Amino acid sequence: MWSSVVSAALLCLAALPAPAVAAARPTTLSVLSFGAAADGVTDDAEALVAAWRAACRVPRATVLLPSGHRFLVSPVTLQGPCSTRLTLQVDGTLLAPPDMDSWPRSRRPLRWLNFKWLNGFTVQGAGTVDGQSITSLRDSSPADAPHQRSTGHWHSSGAKPTLVRFYSSFNVTVRNIRISNSPRCHLKFDSSGGIKVKNVTISSPGDSPNTDGIHLQNQGRRDQELQHLLR
Ligand SMILES: *[C@@H]1O[C@H](CO)[C@@H](O)[C@H](O)[C@H]1NC(C)=O
Ligand SMILES: *[C@@H]1O[C@H](CO)[C@@H](O)[C@H](O)[C@H]1NC(C)=O
């Protein structure tokens, strides 16, 4: 008797439309609450994806990578469609894995952080997205250092991954973050529109070969707004 009343009440709660709940206050979901180790060594990709999936269902939600922490993540796809106005707040440091070179060739990705099918999405924060590729860039350029063996990562004769890539995404804003040490493109937009990049710092070692800052592919240029880009 009681239990059926209780479960009926729970059903009612569950049936509340999500927008009505979320409209009250934007939801912030820290990856720390989803099991991230945040030690810069353990792979936190699973925690990031879990936080993303939860936030994706809530309008105006924010996935937070808090400051003072280092999050190592293996290559991930963070995909929509999500509720609008989703934000990824990067205040800490997001690190690519340091030894991808040792992975089986078939598992070496073409991109590290892959965002797709998003509409109304923002990446922002005071933090850094670090590809950690300094060593491999030097070592993989035979002209520069023919005698050196590869001691770094990302090194392979095949394709080197793009660090941050957006695919088929619209109304995307990337601002304030720092993106560094990509083996290839730092930031790439493919088949996307309504893009704003503001106050983003992109840096790589001065001797890096072929590392585009921002690469636009398969799209009209007219609606891109690349503002105050610092190099
Ligand atoms: C640009 O980004 C930096 C680093 O996150 C931040 O400290 C600064 O306040 C930003 N400037 C503006 C105008 O938003
Ligand atoms: C982008 O946002 C604007 C304003 O919020 C909206 O009118 C427009 O439809 C959006 N664009 C896309 C492709 O969804």
XYZ file of C-alpha atoms and ligand atoms in Angstrom:
259
model
C 0.000 0.000 0.000
C 2.629 2.520 1.144
C 5.085 1.348 -1.372
C 2.661 1.843 -4.218
C 1.963 5.390 -3.054
C 5.666 6.109 -2.844
C 6.421 4.719 -6.245
C 3.525 6.653 -7.735
C 5.021 9.810 -6.250
C 8.416 8.962 -7.688
C 6.872 8.398 -11.069
C 5.289 11.843 -10.909
C 8.649 13.412 -10.088
C 10.321 11.554 -12.893
C 7.644 12.728 -15.282
C 8.319 16.420 -14.593
C 9.648 17.936 -17.784
C 13.378 18.524 -17.479
C 13.251 22.166 -18.702
C 10.924 23.128 -15.844
C 13.438 21.803 -13.332
C 16.506 23.279 -14.996
C 15.026 26.691 -15.697
C 15.344 27.533 -12.007
C 19.141 27.437 -11.902
C 21.869 26.367 -14.295
C 23.261 22.989 -13.355
C 26.993 22.518 -12.889
C 28.357 19.004 -13.016
C 31.965 18.618 -11.923
C 33.879 15.682 -13.325
C 35.159 15.182 -9.772
C 31.630 14.065 -8.868
C 31.796 11.494 -11.643
C 34.872 9.709 -10.369
C 37.704 11.670 -11.989
C 41.035 10.959 -10.281
C 42.360 14.376 -11.371
C 45.975 13.367 -10.775
C 47.229 13.921 -14.316
C 48.089 10.234 -14.625
C 44.913 8.181 -14.345
C 42.675 8.165 -17.402
C 39.664 10.345 -16.585
C 37.925 9.912 -19.949
C 35.186 7.796 -18.423
C 34.368 10.433 -15.810
C 34.335 13.158 -18.446
C 31.979 11.195 -20.687
C 29.704 10.367 -17.750
C 29.483 14.031 -16.717
C 28.901 14.996 -20.340
C 26.062 12.518 -20.769
C 24.346 13.754 -17.629
C 24.763 17.425 -18.601
C 23.667 16.788 -22.174
C 20.126 16.094 -21.001
C 19.774 19.339 -19.044
C 19.348 22.750 -20.684
C 22.008 25.322 -19.691
C 24.134 22.727 -17.928
C 27.869 23.123 -17.375
C 30.451 20.346 -17.269
C 33.229 21.613 -15.003
C 36.906 20.698 -15.015
C 37.858 22.570 -11.835
C 40.991 24.659 -11.436
C 43.953 23.257 -9.556
C 43.487 19.811 -11.093
C 45.059 17.956 -14.003
C 42.841 15.628 -15.986
C 44.445 13.149 -18.294
C 41.980 11.796 -20.844
C 42.369 9.306 -23.632
C 40.710 10.298 -26.936
C 36.998 10.893 -26.495
C 33.993 11.845 -28.568
C 31.606 14.160 -26.776
C 28.498 14.181 -28.858
C 25.029 15.581 -29.082
C 22.405 16.221 -29.805
C 22.261 17.823 -26.375
C 19.964 20.353 -24.763
C 20.956 23.843 -25.824
C 23.428 26.108 -24.085
C 25.663 23.346 -22.847
C 29.019 24.614 -21.550
C 32.322 22.877 -20.999
C 34.152 24.939 -18.381
C 37.873 24.200 -18.506
C 39.457 25.843 -15.470
C 41.942 23.064 -14.772
C 44.315 21.373 -17.206
C 43.191 18.790 -19.705
C 46.049 16.534 -20.792
C 46.416 14.155 -23.721
C 47.924 10.773 -22.886
C 51.710 10.880 -22.890
C 52.453 7.558 -24.510
C 50.026 7.078 -27.338
C 52.951 5.960 -29.422
C 52.852 2.612 -27.683
C 49.221 2.031 -28.652
C 48.335 -0.361 -31.432
C 48.276 1.533 -34.717
C 44.592 0.768 -35.194
C 43.783 2.559 -31.973
C 45.670 5.741 -32.736
C 43.019 8.356 -33.225
C 42.737 11.132 -35.798
C 41.496 13.469 -33.143
C 41.773 13.712 -29.419
C 38.793 15.744 -28.221
C 36.072 15.201 -30.770
C 32.866 17.186 -30.411
C 29.986 16.419 -32.727
C 26.352 17.171 -33.424
C 26.151 20.076 -31.003
C 24.029 23.181 -31.231
C 24.504 26.097 -28.865
C 27.675 24.930 -27.148
C 30.467 26.846 -25.397
C 33.955 25.818 -24.331
C 35.483 28.374 -21.996
C 37.613 28.838 -18.911
C 40.939 29.921 -17.530
C 42.453 26.484 -18.074
C 44.637 24.747 -20.629
C 44.088 21.995 -23.147
C 47.514 20.447 -23.565
C 48.399 17.958 -26.293
C 51.746 17.241 -24.635
C 53.373 16.691 -27.985
C 56.586 18.680 -27.719
C 58.929 15.722 -27.720
C 57.308 13.888 -30.565
C 57.222 16.947 -32.789
C 60.948 17.310 -32.510
C 61.646 13.629 -32.863
C 59.303 12.991 -35.753
C 60.964 15.519 -37.993
C 63.905 13.710 -39.593
C 65.331 16.932 -41.029
C 65.664 18.374 -37.575
C 67.014 15.432 -35.705
C 67.910 12.426 -37.826
C 69.951 10.851 -35.086
C 67.315 11.002 -32.399
C 65.131 8.094 -31.542
C 61.525 8.776 -30.713
C 61.179 9.232 -27.026
C 57.969 11.160 -27.178
C 54.411 10.438 -27.932
C 52.024 11.095 -30.779
C 54.962 10.063 -32.897
C 54.086 7.878 -35.817
C 54.659 7.927 -39.532
C 50.890 7.938 -40.008
C 48.400 10.687 -39.354
C 48.867 12.813 -36.313
C 45.732 13.706 -34.482
C 43.967 17.027 -34.342
C 43.699 18.203 -30.781
C 40.186 19.650 -30.647
C 37.752 19.018 -33.442
C 34.146 20.019 -33.978
C 32.063 18.162 -36.491
C 28.638 19.179 -37.730
C 28.159 21.635 -34.886
C 26.467 25.019 -34.878
C 26.532 28.082 -32.673
C 29.749 27.037 -31.032
C 31.825 29.464 -28.969
C 35.370 28.752 -27.835
C 36.804 31.408 -25.560
C 39.576 32.254 -23.113
C 41.146 28.807 -22.944
C 44.710 28.034 -23.914
C 45.368 25.232 -26.388
C 48.916 24.004 -26.634
C 51.267 21.434 -28.028
C 49.156 19.790 -30.672
C 50.871 17.372 -32.992
C 48.791 18.776 -35.840
C 45.766 21.074 -35.883
C 44.980 22.680 -32.580
C 41.389 23.521 -33.301
C 39.409 22.317 -36.270
C 35.856 22.957 -37.402
C 34.457 20.561 -39.954
C 31.033 21.060 -41.562
C 30.105 23.510 -38.826
C 28.718 27.047 -38.653
C 28.023 29.951 -36.357
C 31.491 29.596 -34.842
C 33.016 32.144 -32.512
C 36.574 31.868 -31.281
C 37.497 34.625 -28.855
C 40.556 35.297 -26.758
C 41.941 31.819 -27.276
C 45.682 31.370 -26.924
C 47.234 28.772 -29.155
C 50.850 27.839 -28.632
C 53.320 25.266 -29.792
C 57.078 25.023 -29.763
C 58.592 27.389 -32.334
C 60.107 24.523 -34.279
C 56.883 22.563 -34.735
C 56.249 21.490 -38.303
C 52.749 21.783 -39.781
C 50.769 22.717 -36.758
C 47.803 24.783 -37.836
C 46.260 26.980 -35.223
C 42.714 26.889 -36.490
C 41.544 24.946 -39.466
C 38.184 25.351 -41.173
C 36.949 22.616 -43.413
C 33.843 22.087 -45.530
C 32.078 25.273 -44.667
C 31.300 28.783 -45.741
C 33.691 31.297 -44.298
C 31.175 34.055 -43.944
C 29.744 33.088 -40.610
C 32.974 32.476 -38.817
C 33.905 35.049 -36.286
C 37.419 34.634 -35.097
C 37.982 37.417 -32.667
C 40.958 38.525 -30.679
C 42.896 35.422 -31.427
C 46.290 35.488 -29.803
C 49.215 33.454 -30.918
C 41.221 36.142 -21.946
O 41.578 34.904 -21.393
C 42.401 34.973 -20.254
C 42.795 33.564 -19.876
O 41.673 32.780 -19.588
C 41.652 35.693 -19.133
O 42.478 35.798 -18.004
C 41.224 37.046 -19.618
O 40.428 37.650 -18.626
C 40.438 36.942 -20.907
N 40.143 38.265 -21.437
C 38.905 38.639 -21.725
C 38.779 39.997 -22.307
O 37.933 37.917 -21.559
C 22.080 29.847 -33.456
O 21.509 30.665 -32.449
C 20.636 31.624 -32.938
C 20.266 32.527 -31.795
O 20.141 31.809 -30.602
C 19.433 30.926 -33.553
O 18.529 31.868 -34.060
C 19.919 30.047 -34.688
O 18.864 29.288 -35.205
C 21.003 29.101 -34.213
N 21.595 28.446 -35.355
C 21.455 27.158 -35.584
C 22.124 26.635 -36.798
O 20.815 26.449 -34.830
